[in-house]
XYZ file of C-alpha atoms in Angstrom:
651
model
C -41.050 65.090 -59.828
C -40.267 68.355 -58.212
C -42.699 70.980 -57.206
C -42.075 74.593 -57.900
C -39.525 75.580 -55.384
C -37.526 78.525 -54.263
C -33.999 79.123 -55.245
C -31.567 77.147 -53.148
C -33.935 74.308 -52.492
C -32.150 71.049 -51.958
C -33.202 67.664 -53.228
C -31.299 64.690 -51.815
C -30.310 61.993 -54.188
C -29.830 58.329 -53.507
C -26.287 57.224 -52.781
C -24.243 55.389 -55.303
C -23.002 52.025 -53.976
C -19.636 50.584 -54.802
C -18.639 47.030 -53.760
C -15.084 48.230 -53.182
C -13.886 49.913 -50.073
C -11.510 52.705 -49.155
C -10.153 54.731 -52.017
C -11.770 52.355 -54.453
C -15.237 53.253 -53.129
C -17.359 56.230 -54.297
C -15.308 59.398 -54.015
C -17.169 62.082 -56.005
C -20.278 62.939 -57.966
C -20.696 65.117 -61.049
C -23.839 66.548 -62.590
C -24.422 67.330 -66.218
C -24.366 71.031 -66.857
C -27.833 72.642 -66.710
C -29.478 75.996 -66.012
C -31.410 75.242 -62.849
C -29.543 72.739 -60.714
C -26.166 72.276 -59.276
C -24.804 69.363 -57.338
C -23.868 69.538 -53.655
C -21.798 66.583 -52.320
C -21.797 65.910 -48.550
C -20.270 63.261 -46.277
C -22.014 61.238 -43.632
C -20.631 60.422 -40.202
C -19.147 57.246 -41.626
C -17.461 59.299 -44.396
C -19.907 58.033 -46.952
C -20.620 60.637 -49.602
C -24.040 61.522 -50.778
C -25.210 64.276 -53.048
C -28.032 66.736 -53.272
C -29.527 68.609 -56.156
C -29.577 72.288 -55.279
C -32.019 74.543 -57.111
C -29.828 77.327 -58.381
C -32.517 78.984 -60.346
C -36.209 78.799 -59.590
C -38.226 76.543 -61.782
C -41.056 77.639 -63.879
C -43.418 74.857 -64.803
C -44.903 76.986 -67.581
C -41.455 77.641 -68.959
C -40.207 74.121 -68.595
C -42.167 71.409 -66.802
C -39.545 68.680 -66.975
C -35.901 68.178 -67.623
C -33.370 65.348 -67.764
C -30.163 65.460 -65.692
C -27.257 63.053 -65.941
C -25.597 62.239 -62.593
C -22.241 60.501 -62.611
C -20.615 58.790 -59.579
C -16.831 58.355 -59.679
C -14.612 56.107 -57.530
C -10.974 56.701 -56.588
C -9.542 53.605 -58.144
C -7.081 53.250 -60.943
C -8.323 52.991 -63.522
C -11.164 55.150 -62.363
C -14.607 53.705 -62.711
C -17.919 55.556 -62.865
C -21.599 55.006 -62.850
C -24.365 57.227 -64.270
C -27.996 57.731 -63.596
C -30.534 59.870 -65.381
C -32.522 62.216 -63.169
C -35.895 63.006 -64.578
C -37.158 66.285 -63.095
C -40.854 67.100 -63.306
C -42.020 70.421 -61.962
C -45.332 70.366 -60.077
C -47.311 72.957 -58.372
C -47.801 71.273 -54.949
C -46.013 69.719 -51.949
C -43.141 72.029 -51.697
C -42.210 71.190 -48.045
C -40.080 68.210 -47.012
C -40.439 66.473 -43.622
C -38.314 67.905 -40.848
C -36.999 65.687 -37.965
C -37.186 66.913 -34.419
C -33.457 66.235 -33.863
C -30.527 66.362 -36.146
C -29.038 63.184 -34.559
C -30.829 60.569 -32.468
C -28.897 58.652 -29.817
C -30.001 55.687 -27.739
C -28.441 53.254 -25.248
C -29.495 49.620 -25.169
C -28.360 46.794 -22.881
C -27.202 43.704 -24.670
C -29.403 40.654 -24.548
C -32.471 42.887 -24.532
C -35.612 40.915 -25.325
C -37.046 40.954 -28.791
C -39.475 43.806 -29.578
C -37.870 46.012 -26.928
C -38.494 49.691 -27.776
C -35.177 51.395 -28.401
C -36.202 54.928 -29.477
C -38.897 56.775 -31.433
C -37.945 59.181 -34.232
C -40.290 61.929 -35.298
C -40.492 64.179 -38.394
C -43.097 66.825 -39.361
C -44.235 68.105 -42.803
C -45.802 71.590 -43.262
C -47.867 70.350 -46.142
C -51.325 69.114 -45.654
C -53.095 65.940 -46.598
C -51.114 63.264 -48.266
C -48.260 65.691 -48.793
C -47.924 66.023 -45.031
C -47.986 62.329 -44.123
C -44.461 61.130 -43.280
C -43.299 57.554 -43.742
C -40.089 56.345 -41.989
C -37.612 53.838 -43.231
C -33.954 52.830 -42.885
C -31.897 54.282 -45.662
C -29.838 51.500 -47.257
C -29.038 49.722 -43.969
C -29.874 46.159 -44.860
C -27.734 44.572 -42.097
C -29.171 46.721 -39.378
C -32.658 45.813 -40.432
C -31.862 42.310 -39.250
C -31.164 43.608 -35.720
C -33.676 46.460 -35.435
C -37.094 47.141 -36.925
C -38.632 50.535 -37.703
C -42.343 51.250 -37.686
C -42.935 53.280 -40.841
C -45.875 55.168 -39.353
C -44.905 55.719 -35.715
C -41.131 55.910 -36.055
C -40.592 53.351 -33.261
C -37.295 51.499 -33.409
C -37.485 48.069 -31.724
C -35.185 45.084 -31.199
C -35.646 42.512 -33.933
C -32.750 40.133 -33.186
C -30.363 39.181 -30.413
C -28.073 41.942 -29.282
C -24.570 40.929 -28.270
C -22.159 43.553 -26.998
C -19.239 41.245 -27.694
C -20.150 41.200 -31.403
C -21.126 44.855 -31.902
C -20.904 47.559 -29.298
C -22.474 50.397 -31.355
C -24.858 50.796 -34.278
C -25.088 53.855 -36.555
C -27.831 54.073 -39.178
C -29.699 56.679 -41.285
C -33.435 57.064 -41.174
C -35.370 58.862 -43.877
C -38.708 60.545 -43.486
C -40.732 60.853 -46.683
C -43.984 62.618 -47.248
C -46.724 61.409 -49.475
C -45.239 62.700 -52.665
C -41.684 61.693 -51.965
C -40.139 64.661 -50.249
C -37.799 63.302 -47.621
C -35.339 64.295 -44.997
C -32.683 62.233 -43.255
C -31.498 61.831 -39.737
C -28.744 59.739 -38.116
C -29.568 57.263 -35.363
C -26.716 56.056 -33.098
C -27.440 53.160 -30.732
C -24.806 52.365 -28.088
C -24.934 48.816 -26.678
C -24.149 48.573 -22.982
C -22.369 45.490 -21.646
C -24.179 42.990 -19.464
C -22.265 40.368 -17.492
C -23.413 37.486 -19.637
C -20.092 35.755 -20.247
C -18.473 33.530 -17.641
C -14.672 33.421 -17.503
C -13.010 30.765 -19.622
C -9.989 28.872 -18.250
C -7.338 27.690 -20.693
C -4.519 25.306 -19.700
C -1.380 26.488 -21.424
C 1.063 23.952 -20.011
C 0.958 21.093 -17.506
C 3.620 18.749 -16.092
C 2.013 15.349 -15.709
C 2.967 13.075 -14.032
C 4.825 14.927 -11.286
C 7.797 13.193 -9.592
C 6.996 12.659 -5.938
C 10.336 14.121 -4.866
C 9.742 17.608 -6.358
C 10.542 20.365 -3.895
C 7.813 22.748 -2.672
C 7.438 25.775 -4.923
C 7.909 23.864 -8.167
C 5.776 25.106 -11.075
C 3.709 22.263 -12.500
C 1.308 24.145 -14.808
C 0.297 27.484 -16.375
C -3.295 28.592 -16.983
C -4.856 31.582 -18.747
C -8.257 33.100 -17.910
C -10.317 35.145 -20.391
C -13.649 36.969 -20.043
C -15.341 38.463 -23.125
C -17.202 41.063 -21.123
C -15.831 44.564 -20.583
C -14.641 46.759 -17.764
C -15.623 45.452 -14.353
C -17.410 42.458 -15.851
C -14.126 41.142 -17.201
C -12.142 41.476 -13.974
C -11.499 37.879 -12.843
C -10.358 36.280 -9.583
C -8.971 32.718 -9.589
C -8.901 30.295 -6.678
C -7.873 26.712 -6.002
C -9.709 24.214 -3.825
C -8.493 23.601 -0.297
C -6.810 20.414 0.885
C -4.385 19.919 -2.002
C -0.638 20.637 -1.940
C -0.894 23.196 -4.744
C -1.640 26.905 -5.078
C -2.138 29.543 -7.800
C 0.461 32.264 -8.198
C -0.482 35.265 -10.433
C 1.883 35.850 -13.313
C 1.457 38.301 -16.170
C -2.026 39.611 -16.968
C -4.650 36.862 -16.835
C -1.961 34.176 -16.377
C -1.471 32.034 -13.295
C 1.120 29.431 -12.313
C 0.126 26.204 -10.537
C 2.805 25.684 -7.877
C 3.349 22.826 -5.407
C 3.218 23.815 -1.734
C 4.288 20.624 0.072
C 6.143 17.372 -0.232
C 4.334 14.814 -2.399
C 4.141 11.135 -1.496
C 2.776 8.759 -4.108
C 2.324 6.006 -1.532
C -0.103 8.280 0.375
C -1.857 10.013 -2.557
C -1.057 8.909 -6.096
C -3.494 11.177 -7.970
C -4.900 14.654 -7.436
C -8.031 16.109 -9.027
C -7.666 19.834 -8.457
C -10.430 22.278 -9.348
C -9.631 25.834 -10.474
C -12.468 28.350 -10.147
C -12.523 31.719 -11.957
C -15.079 34.379 -10.890
C -15.605 37.790 -12.510
C -16.548 41.082 -10.792
C -19.879 41.448 -12.521
C -23.234 41.802 -10.833
C -24.301 39.149 -10.398
C -20.838 37.544 -10.721
C -20.335 34.641 -13.073
C -17.851 31.845 -12.528
C -16.519 28.741 -14.205
C -14.400 25.828 -13.086
C -11.880 23.509 -14.633
C -10.550 20.246 -13.214
C -6.965 19.166 -13.644
C -5.897 15.570 -13.102
C -2.357 15.325 -11.782
C -0.588 12.005 -11.288
C 2.376 11.531 -8.970
C 5.284 9.571 -10.472
C 6.942 6.994 -8.240
C 10.437 7.380 -6.814
C 12.176 4.501 -5.047
C 11.949 6.040 -1.587
C 10.574 3.100 0.403
C 12.541 -0.021 1.389
C 10.723 -3.352 1.627
C 9.148 -3.870 5.053
C 8.572 -7.324 6.483
C 5.107 -8.057 7.828
C 6.622 -9.271 11.111
C 9.602 -8.089 13.122
C 10.927 -11.653 13.291
C 9.807 -15.063 12.125
C 9.825 -18.463 13.755
C 9.844 -21.757 11.915
C 9.158 -25.122 13.516
C 10.241 -28.375 11.938
C 10.383 -31.921 13.226
C 13.708 -33.674 13.115
C 14.335 -36.222 10.383
C 12.557 -33.939 7.937
C 13.038 -34.446 4.224
C 15.506 -32.244 2.396
C 13.619 -29.594 0.456
C 10.674 -29.448 2.854
C 9.124 -26.029 3.508
C 9.975 -24.417 6.836
C 8.043 -21.150 6.654
C 7.363 -18.177 4.417
C 8.366 -14.546 4.885
C 6.636 -11.628 3.208
C 7.916 -8.088 2.703
C 5.823 -5.284 1.247
C 7.159 -2.350 -0.751
C 4.611 0.434 -1.361
C 6.566 1.734 -4.357
C 5.370 1.043 -7.907
C 6.445 -1.455 -10.531
C 10.142 -2.350 -10.313
C 10.588 -0.036 -7.333
C 8.106 -2.224 -5.487
C 9.300 -5.624 -6.744
C 10.834 -7.540 -3.836
C 13.600 -10.149 -4.128
C 14.532 -12.312 -1.148
C 18.025 -13.607 -0.387
C 19.901 -15.332 2.425
C 22.629 -13.398 4.213
C 25.938 -15.230 4.564
C 26.502 -16.735 8.013
C 27.597 -19.952 9.679
C 25.695 -22.520 11.725
C 27.861 -24.912 13.732
C 30.814 -23.945 11.571
C 29.044 -24.694 8.288
C 27.581 -22.139 5.828
C 23.950 -21.346 6.544
C 23.213 -22.098 2.889
C 23.907 -25.751 3.645
C 21.004 -25.730 6.095
C 18.290 -23.626 4.453
C 17.503 -21.870 1.181
C 14.983 -19.187 0.255
C 12.931 -18.704 -2.896
C 13.892 -15.276 -4.205
C 10.444 -14.542 -5.609
C 8.086 -15.983 -3.003
C 10.085 -15.781 0.236
C 9.455 -19.474 1.013
C 12.246 -20.976 3.131
C 13.198 -24.615 2.452
C 15.342 -27.033 4.403
C 18.444 -28.127 2.511
C 19.168 -31.088 4.782
C 17.530 -33.340 7.302
C 17.884 -32.065 10.883
C 18.715 -34.067 13.996
C 17.294 -32.706 17.236
C 19.972 -34.451 19.285
C 22.683 -32.562 17.368
C 20.990 -29.202 16.654
C 17.937 -27.871 18.411
C 17.669 -24.365 16.956
C 19.501 -21.812 14.865
C 18.924 -18.369 13.378
C 19.271 -17.076 9.831
C 19.121 -13.563 8.429
C 17.081 -12.812 5.312
C 17.290 -9.706 3.158
C 14.446 -8.267 1.087
C 15.662 -5.972 -1.710
C 13.655 -4.020 -4.272
C 14.561 -3.462 -7.929
C 14.771 0.313 -7.694
C 17.762 2.427 -8.592
C 19.477 2.588 -6.213
C 17.938 -0.505 -4.600
C 16.695 -0.383 -1.003
C 16.620 -3.327 1.378
C 15.759 -4.499 4.894
C 16.655 -7.563 6.945
C 14.721 -9.895 9.220
C 15.706 -12.674 11.579
C 14.230 -16.153 11.187
C 14.555 -18.568 14.106
C 14.344 -22.236 13.169
C 13.295 -24.551 16.009
C 13.750 -28.293 15.571
C 11.251 -30.375 17.500
C 12.062 -33.788 18.861
C 10.804 -37.000 17.283
C 10.835 -40.241 19.221
C 13.632 -41.787 17.235
C 15.846 -42.975 20.118
C 14.902 -45.994 22.243
C 15.737 -45.985 25.946
C 19.309 -46.988 26.754
C 19.829 -49.038 29.898
C 22.868 -48.027 31.910
C 22.420 -50.572 34.673
C 22.360 -53.522 34.568
C 24.681 -53.734 31.624
C 23.276 -55.118 28.399
C 23.613 -58.818 27.970
C 26.791 -60.010 26.332
C 28.962 -57.259 27.863
C 29.240 -58.486 31.469
C 27.535 -60.624 34.036
C 26.259 -59.003 37.228
C 24.442 -60.587 40.152
C 23.065 -58.909 43.245
C 22.610 -60.437 46.710
C 19.323 -60.105 48.558
C 19.399 -60.947 52.314
C 16.915 -63.520 53.465
C 15.768 -61.166 56.223
C 14.591 -58.552 53.720
C 11.110 -57.390 54.526
C 8.373 -56.354 52.126
C 9.145 -52.996 50.478
C 12.911 -53.331 50.851
C 14.967 -51.787 48.045
C 17.081 -54.518 46.476
C 18.269 -52.859 43.237
C 17.498 -50.249 40.620
C 17.329 -50.237 36.865
C 18.973 -47.087 35.475
C 18.047 -45.978 31.952
C 18.198 -42.807 29.914
C 16.676 -41.612 26.625
C 18.450 -39.282 24.202
C 15.123 -37.737 23.173
C 13.445 -34.922 25.103
C 10.092 -34.073 26.553
C 7.562 -36.815 26.750
C 9.664 -38.839 24.338
C 12.127 -39.247 27.231
C 9.577 -40.002 29.950
C 10.461 -43.555 30.902
C 8.348 -46.222 32.554
C 9.558 -49.530 33.960
C 7.794 -52.867 34.004
C 8.781 -56.422 34.954
C 7.751 -58.525 32.017
C 9.053 -61.828 33.337
C 10.341 -63.092 36.707
C 11.156 -66.365 38.447
C 8.637 -65.618 41.190
C 6.066 -63.096 39.866
C 4.811 -62.118 43.306
C 8.134 -61.569 45.029
C 9.479 -58.373 43.445
C 7.991 -55.168 42.056
C 9.525 -52.252 40.176
C 8.717 -48.549 40.431
C 6.927 -47.470 37.278
C 8.851 -44.196 37.044
C 11.827 -44.751 39.356
C 13.025 -48.180 38.220
C 13.533 -49.221 41.862
C 13.205 -52.957 42.446
C 11.678 -53.730 45.835
C 10.329 -56.814 47.578
C 6.542 -57.061 47.627
C 6.576 -59.320 50.709
C 8.949 -60.795 53.241
C 11.320 -63.344 51.791
C 10.570 -66.890 52.970
C 12.652 -70.025 53.103
C 10.653 -71.506 50.274
C 11.650 -68.820 47.806
C 14.110 -69.864 45.179
C 17.629 -68.682 45.811
C 18.075 -67.756 42.164
C 15.778 -64.966 40.934
C 15.792 -63.679 37.394
C 13.883 -60.521 36.374
C 13.391 -59.317 32.838
C 12.613 -55.576 32.923
C 11.167 -53.579 30.021
C 11.840 -49.839 29.822
C 9.483 -47.827 27.589
C 9.455 -44.153 26.645
C 6.320 -42.035 26.251
C 6.753 -41.245 22.570
C 4.336 -41.934 19.769
C 4.955 -44.656 18.841
C 6.631 -45.827 21.990
C 10.145 -47.347 21.891
C 11.465 -49.782 24.467
C 14.460 -51.775 25.678
C 14.783 -54.793 27.982
C 17.381 -56.019 30.423
C 17.880 -58.985 32.732
C 18.402 -58.613 36.469
C 19.939 -61.576 38.376
C 19.363 -61.813 42.161
C 20.698 -64.278 44.787
C 18.746 -64.649 48.024
C 21.378 -65.343 50.674
C 22.802 -63.929 53.896
C 26.141 -65.624 53.486
C 27.961 -66.668 50.390
C 28.935 -69.812 52.298
C 25.338 -70.871 52.172
C 25.396 -70.715 48.454
C 25.637 -74.202 46.916
C 28.522 -75.140 44.729
C 28.795 -72.174 42.400
C 29.675 -74.424 39.601
C 26.177 -75.899 39.865
C 24.478 -72.489 39.722
C 23.158 -71.795 36.333
C 20.585 -69.479 34.892
C 18.267 -70.094 32.143
C 19.130 -66.828 30.519
C 22.908 -66.843 31.177
C 25.218 -69.811 31.566
C 28.853 -68.998 31.100
C 32.209 -69.223 32.831
C 31.987 -65.553 33.725
C 28.913 -66.299 35.840
C 30.798 -68.951 37.804
C 33.748 -66.651 38.477
C 31.466 -63.872 39.679
C 29.593 -66.140 42.108
C 32.847 -67.415 43.606
C 34.063 -63.871 44.078
C 30.825 -62.774 45.721
C 30.905 -65.707 48.194
C 34.473 -64.851 49.217
C 33.613 -61.193 49.708
C 30.547 -61.984 51.820
C 32.478 -64.265 54.228
C 35.316 -61.796 54.713
C 33.199 -58.753 55.396
C 30.513 -60.289 57.599
C 32.111 -58.961 60.790
C 32.549 -55.481 59.392
C 28.933 -55.361 58.296
C 27.716 -56.120 61.793
C 29.941 -53.409 63.315
C 28.905 -50.765 60.791
C 25.243 -51.559 61.221
C 25.581 -51.387 64.981
C 27.215 -47.997 64.908
C 24.539 -46.601 62.577
C 21.831 -48.101 64.732
C 23.177 -46.342 67.802
C 23.411 -43.005 66.001
C 20.099 -42.990 64.259
C 18.177 -45.018 66.870
C 16.045 -46.559 64.212
C 16.065 -49.949 62.514
C 17.831 -50.321 59.196
C 17.958 -53.122 56.752
C 20.967 -55.317 57.164
C 21.612 -55.316 53.499
C 20.032 -53.193 50.792
C 21.940 -54.586 47.899
C 25.117 -54.311 46.008
C 25.213 -52.245 42.847
C 27.871 -52.728 40.271
C 27.855 -50.194 37.368
C 30.547 -50.853 34.818
C 31.823 -47.611 33.326
C 31.903 -49.074 29.831
C 28.145 -48.643 29.565
C 27.912 -44.975 30.531
C 27.450 -42.640 27.541
C 29.328 -39.367 27.894
C 26.268 -37.090 27.754
C 23.002 -38.242 29.219
C 21.012 -35.566 30.939
C 18.240 -36.012 33.445
C 14.836 -35.325 31.896
C 12.163 -33.758 34.068
C 9.309 -36.047 34.881
C 10.936 -39.281 33.776
C 11.969 -40.475 37.215
C 15.371 -41.342 35.805
C 18.355 -40.272 37.916
C 16.334 -37.776 39.962
C 15.868 -39.218 43.456
C 18.702 -39.924 45.877
C 19.412 -43.533 46.714
C 21.966 -45.153 49.046
C 23.486 -48.476 48.227
C 25.889 -50.438 50.478
C 28.559 -52.303 48.520
C 30.969 -54.919 49.793
C 34.091 -55.738 47.874
C 36.791 -58.270 48.648
C 40.405 -57.347 49.232
C 42.406 -57.679 46.075
C 39.341 -58.454 43.973
C 40.348 -57.158 40.576
C 37.470 -58.749 38.663
C 34.859 -56.913 40.680
C 36.302 -53.404 40.727
C 33.690 -50.775 41.533
C 33.534 -47.462 39.775
C 32.031 -44.231 41.072
C 29.766 -42.290 38.728
C 30.173 -38.543 39.219
C 27.375 -36.199 38.069
C 27.603 -32.539 37.290
C 24.953 -29.905 38.105
C 23.041 -30.750 34.938
C 22.816 -34.420 35.844
C 25.379 -35.520 33.259
C 27.862 -38.352 33.862
C 31.317 -36.842 33.782
C 33.898 -39.385 34.928
C 34.418 -42.789 36.523
C 36.531 -43.335 39.632
C 37.736 -46.948 40.175
C 37.876 -48.155 43.764
C 39.757 -51.218 45.085
C 39.305 -50.650 48.832
C 38.644 -53.628 51.047
C 36.122 -51.974 53.326
C 32.420 -51.338 53.000
C 31.317 -47.965 51.673
C 28.088 -46.232 50.748
C 27.178 -45.136 47.201
C 24.790 -42.278 46.605
C 23.154 -42.145 43.163
C 21.412 -38.877 42.319
């Protein structure tokens, strides 16, 4: 319905809508030929075309109060498609003024994320008509999508926020608002709303590449990863700075735009730190700034760069002699901080010799556990200690190794009984000593000499008389083996004295040996009864008879010389001396080649003087000197056939 209007009056028509776009959308309009109207086609800001009916000739309701116009909309497609609409024009005599907006274009700026119902702008249009013809109603003109974001108050013209505004989705909105009066006259205006960016998006870190695990021998400056940082905001809000936590051997190196390289800064050592959790932080330049972080887990791959290390610089093993073959001596342990096969340790014995024999004939080692076993039984008297070298090697490529020294000490076991050097064991020879009748109590008459091949307390010897002809006449030093008189010898004492002496060591259990000592109490061999009648319970042989006869002859011949020698010594020393201390005969056949003095045993330690008297030409009673070296070992025997008295010093 159109009121009577002046020539040139324009009447906007609704747009034709085409689902196609571009050239296939609406391109032109055509109006059926008529006398009063012509069609005026215009374009909007978005190049959308709309048309207006223009009154070319004033209407006259009395002449013609209504007319029908055919409007055709054409697209640009091929084939060309069209749509038609019939315009029914009714001429009225009223409301001949359309609403007029206060601005031709409305513009507004709105921050994103503005709260719902936020007032954006108010549009205003006026109508010169009065009453209902002057009341303007506002509405969006075919902007269905925008109506979901903004709302328009039809009476006040207020445009408010109706949904979430996101700059990253849409940075500007353009829409058309129509103002219609009560009878349908309308005018149109364009509203443009620019969305301003708010820093509401934190940077996002993307890992583009990462080397994991990292070999521990990589050189500083090696690139191990690439990251990319993106921020959806704009301008200053999207400017991002990246940083890496302190205390890790890595840094960030800027690359092309928004790309960074993760680079190593120091030497890596898996045995010190095997894993790194590095945190990358990205912060934008917004106000307030937003930031985000991303953690990267980097593992360090093992390289065989550590040799096995023994827990001790050297090892000592102690084993008692007479051990069983295969017995455990000790265990060695080497640690390798490397991983898997690089840290697997294998033990082996280095080739060497012990006493001219391969070391492998003495000990062996378990390659997996490092336990050292004895291959043979050891003898302390033959071998007291020896050293072996062990090697610990890993399974890396190339393998690394280290060596350690193991000292094996063999401890003594009391497996050797005492051996009596003097008097000789029974069955080898027959020896008898003379004791003067004038001997006083405490006089030294003889000495039992014994040694023990063991060491330590196993060689500490003690002496004891277990049987004697006259139990109260003689005593023996517990540790020295010296046989002395306990009292003065009397006429009633038996001329023949037999002592059975036991020598014990201090081992556990103790071992012992016994010997027989034969003594004749006499000042002169002439006083000795017929030697053929002398017999001993323990020894009765022809050798005994021959020895007694020889001793009697020697005593008679040297009596004068003894008196002279004793007189001379008496004058020099001006002190009394025993006429006769005893004669000691030590056959060399019973002296082992290597017997050493043992501290604390009392054996062969003190100095003793013995006066010996031998007959001229006595071949059956040859005397032999025992020479000792600085270590107390018997070295050689010197036979002596002199026919004069001499003094023997036993050390």
